[in-house]
Amino acid sequence: MRRWSLSIVTFALLARGTCAVAAADGSPSPVREGFVETPDGLRLFYQECGEGHQVVVAPGGMYLAGHLPRLVTGCRLVRYDQRARGRSDRVTDRTRIGVSYEVADLESVQRGLGLGRISVIGWSYSGL
C-alpha cells in the first residue's frame, strides 16, 4: 500500500511540473502556452520552451515534465496534453478516442504551431 501511495504522490508532482529549459546564456527560457484546435473541434493544451532548430514534441509530456528539459538541452521543446487529459478538452463520445485520433492530434499540434520537421518522444501508449 505504501508503494502505491508513493507512486501517486510522485505522479502528482511530475504532472504539475512545467517546461523549464535554460537558454544559451543559462537563464531560464520563457514558457509559452496555449491551445491548438483539432479537425474535430477539440482544443489541445500545449506548453513550449527553449530555442533551436531541433524541435522535440512530447505527447503526454505532462507526465515527465520535470525530466524532459534535461533530455532536450539546446532544443525547442513542445509538450501537450492529449485529448481528454490534463488541460485539453474532454471527450464525451468514446468513438473519438483511439490511435488514429492521437496521430491526427499530433499533426494538429505540428500544424497549429507552424512546426516543420519534428522529433517525437513517446512512451507507453504514445510510443505507438
Coordinates of C-alpha atoms in Angstrom, one line a residue:
M1 CA 0.0 0.0 0.0
R2 CA 2.8 2.4 0.8
R3 CA 4.5 1.9 -2.6
W4 CA 1.2 2.7 -4.3
S5 CA 0.8 5.9 -2.3
L6 CA 4.4 7.0 -3.2
S7 CA 3.6 6.4 -6.9
I8 CA 0.6 8.6 -6.7
V9 CA 2.5 11.4 -5.0
T10 CA 5.3 11.1 -7.5
F11 CA 2.9 11.2 -10.4
A12 CA 1.2 14.3 -8.9
L13 CA 4.5 16.1 -8.5
L14 CA 5.6 15.3 -12.1
A15 CA 2.2 16.2 -13.6
R16 CA 2.4 19.7 -12.0
G17 CA 5.9 20.4 -13.4
T18 CA 6.5 23.0 -16.1
C19 CA 8.7 23.1 -19.1
A20 CA 11.9 24.9 -18.0
V21 CA 14.8 24.8 -20.4
A22 CA 17.8 27.1 -19.9
A23 CA 18.7 29.5 -22.7
A24 CA 22.2 29.5 -24.1
D25 CA 23.3 32.1 -21.5
G26 CA 22.0 29.9 -18.7
S27 CA 18.9 32.0 -18.0
P28 CA 15.5 30.2 -17.9
S29 CA 13.8 30.1 -21.2
P30 CA 10.3 31.6 -21.1
V31 CA 7.4 29.2 -21.2
R32 CA 4.8 29.8 -23.9
E33 CA 1.4 28.1 -23.6
G34 CA -1.9 28.0 -25.4
F35 CA -4.3 25.8 -27.3
V36 CA -4.4 24.3 -30.8
E37 CA -7.6 23.0 -32.3
T38 CA -8.0 19.6 -33.8
P39 CA -10.0 18.9 -37.0
D40 CA -12.9 17.6 -34.9
G41 CA -13.0 20.8 -32.9
L42 CA -11.3 19.9 -29.6
R43 CA -8.7 22.2 -28.0
L44 CA -5.4 20.7 -27.0
F45 CA -3.3 22.5 -24.4
Y46 CA 0.4 22.9 -25.0
Q47 CA 3.5 24.4 -23.5
E48 CA 6.7 25.1 -25.3
C49 CA 10.0 26.5 -24.3
G50 CA 13.6 26.5 -25.4
E51 CA 15.1 27.6 -28.7
G52 CA 16.8 25.7 -31.5
H53 CA 16.3 24.2 -35.0
Q54 CA 15.6 20.8 -33.4
V55 CA 12.0 20.6 -32.3
V56 CA 11.1 17.9 -29.8
V57 CA 7.4 17.2 -29.3
A58 CA 6.2 15.1 -26.4
P59 CA 2.5 13.9 -26.4
G60 CA 1.6 13.4 -22.8
G61 CA 4.7 15.3 -21.7
M62 CA 2.9 16.4 -18.6
Y63 CA 3.9 13.1 -17.0
L64 CA 7.6 13.7 -17.3
A65 CA 7.7 17.5 -17.4
G66 CA 10.4 17.7 -14.7
H67 CA 12.7 15.3 -16.6
L68 CA 12.2 16.3 -20.3
P69 CA 14.2 19.6 -20.3
R70 CA 17.4 17.6 -19.4
L71 CA 16.9 15.5 -22.5
V72 CA 16.4 18.3 -24.9
T73 CA 19.0 20.9 -24.0
G74 CA 19.5 23.3 -26.9
C75 CA 16.2 22.3 -28.5
R76 CA 12.7 23.7 -28.7
L77 CA 10.5 21.5 -26.5
V78 CA 6.8 21.3 -27.1
R79 CA 4.7 19.2 -24.8
Y80 CA 0.9 18.8 -24.9
D81 CA -1.9 17.3 -23.0
Q82 CA -3.5 14.6 -25.2
R83 CA -7.3 14.7 -25.8
A84 CA -9.3 14.1 -22.6
R85 CA -6.3 14.6 -20.4
G86 CA -4.8 17.5 -18.4
R87 CA -6.0 20.9 -19.6
S88 CA -7.1 19.7 -23.0
D89 CA -10.8 19.4 -23.8
R90 CA -12.7 16.4 -22.6
V91 CA -14.1 13.8 -25.0
T92 CA -17.6 12.5 -24.2
D93 CA -18.0 10.5 -27.4
R94 CA -15.8 7.4 -26.9
T95 CA -15.7 6.8 -30.6
R96 CA -13.5 9.9 -30.9
I97 CA -10.7 8.2 -28.8
G98 CA -8.0 6.0 -30.3
V99 CA -4.7 5.8 -32.1
S100 CA -6.0 7.5 -35.3
Y101 CA -7.1 10.5 -33.3
E102 CA -3.8 10.6 -31.4
V103 CA -1.9 10.8 -34.7
A104 CA -4.3 13.5 -36.0
D105 CA -3.8 15.4 -32.8
L106 CA 0.0 15.3 -33.1
E107 CA -0.4 16.6 -36.6
S108 CA -2.7 19.4 -35.3
V109 CA 0.0 20.5 -32.8
Q110 CA 2.6 20.4 -35.6
R111 CA 0.5 22.4 -38.0
G112 CA -1.0 24.8 -35.3
L113 CA 2.4 25.8 -34.1
G114 CA 3.9 26.0 -37.5
L115 CA 6.5 23.3 -36.8
G116 CA 8.4 21.8 -39.7
R117 CA 10.3 18.6 -39.1
I118 CA 10.0 17.3 -35.5
S119 CA 11.3 14.6 -33.3
V120 CA 8.7 12.9 -31.1
I121 CA 9.3 11.4 -27.7
G122 CA 6.6 8.8 -26.9
W123 CA 6.3 6.1 -24.3
S124 CA 3.6 3.6 -23.4
Y125 CA 0.5 4.3 -25.5
S126 CA 2.1 7.3 -27.2
G127 CA 5.0 5.2 -28.2
L128 CA 2.8 3.6 -30.8

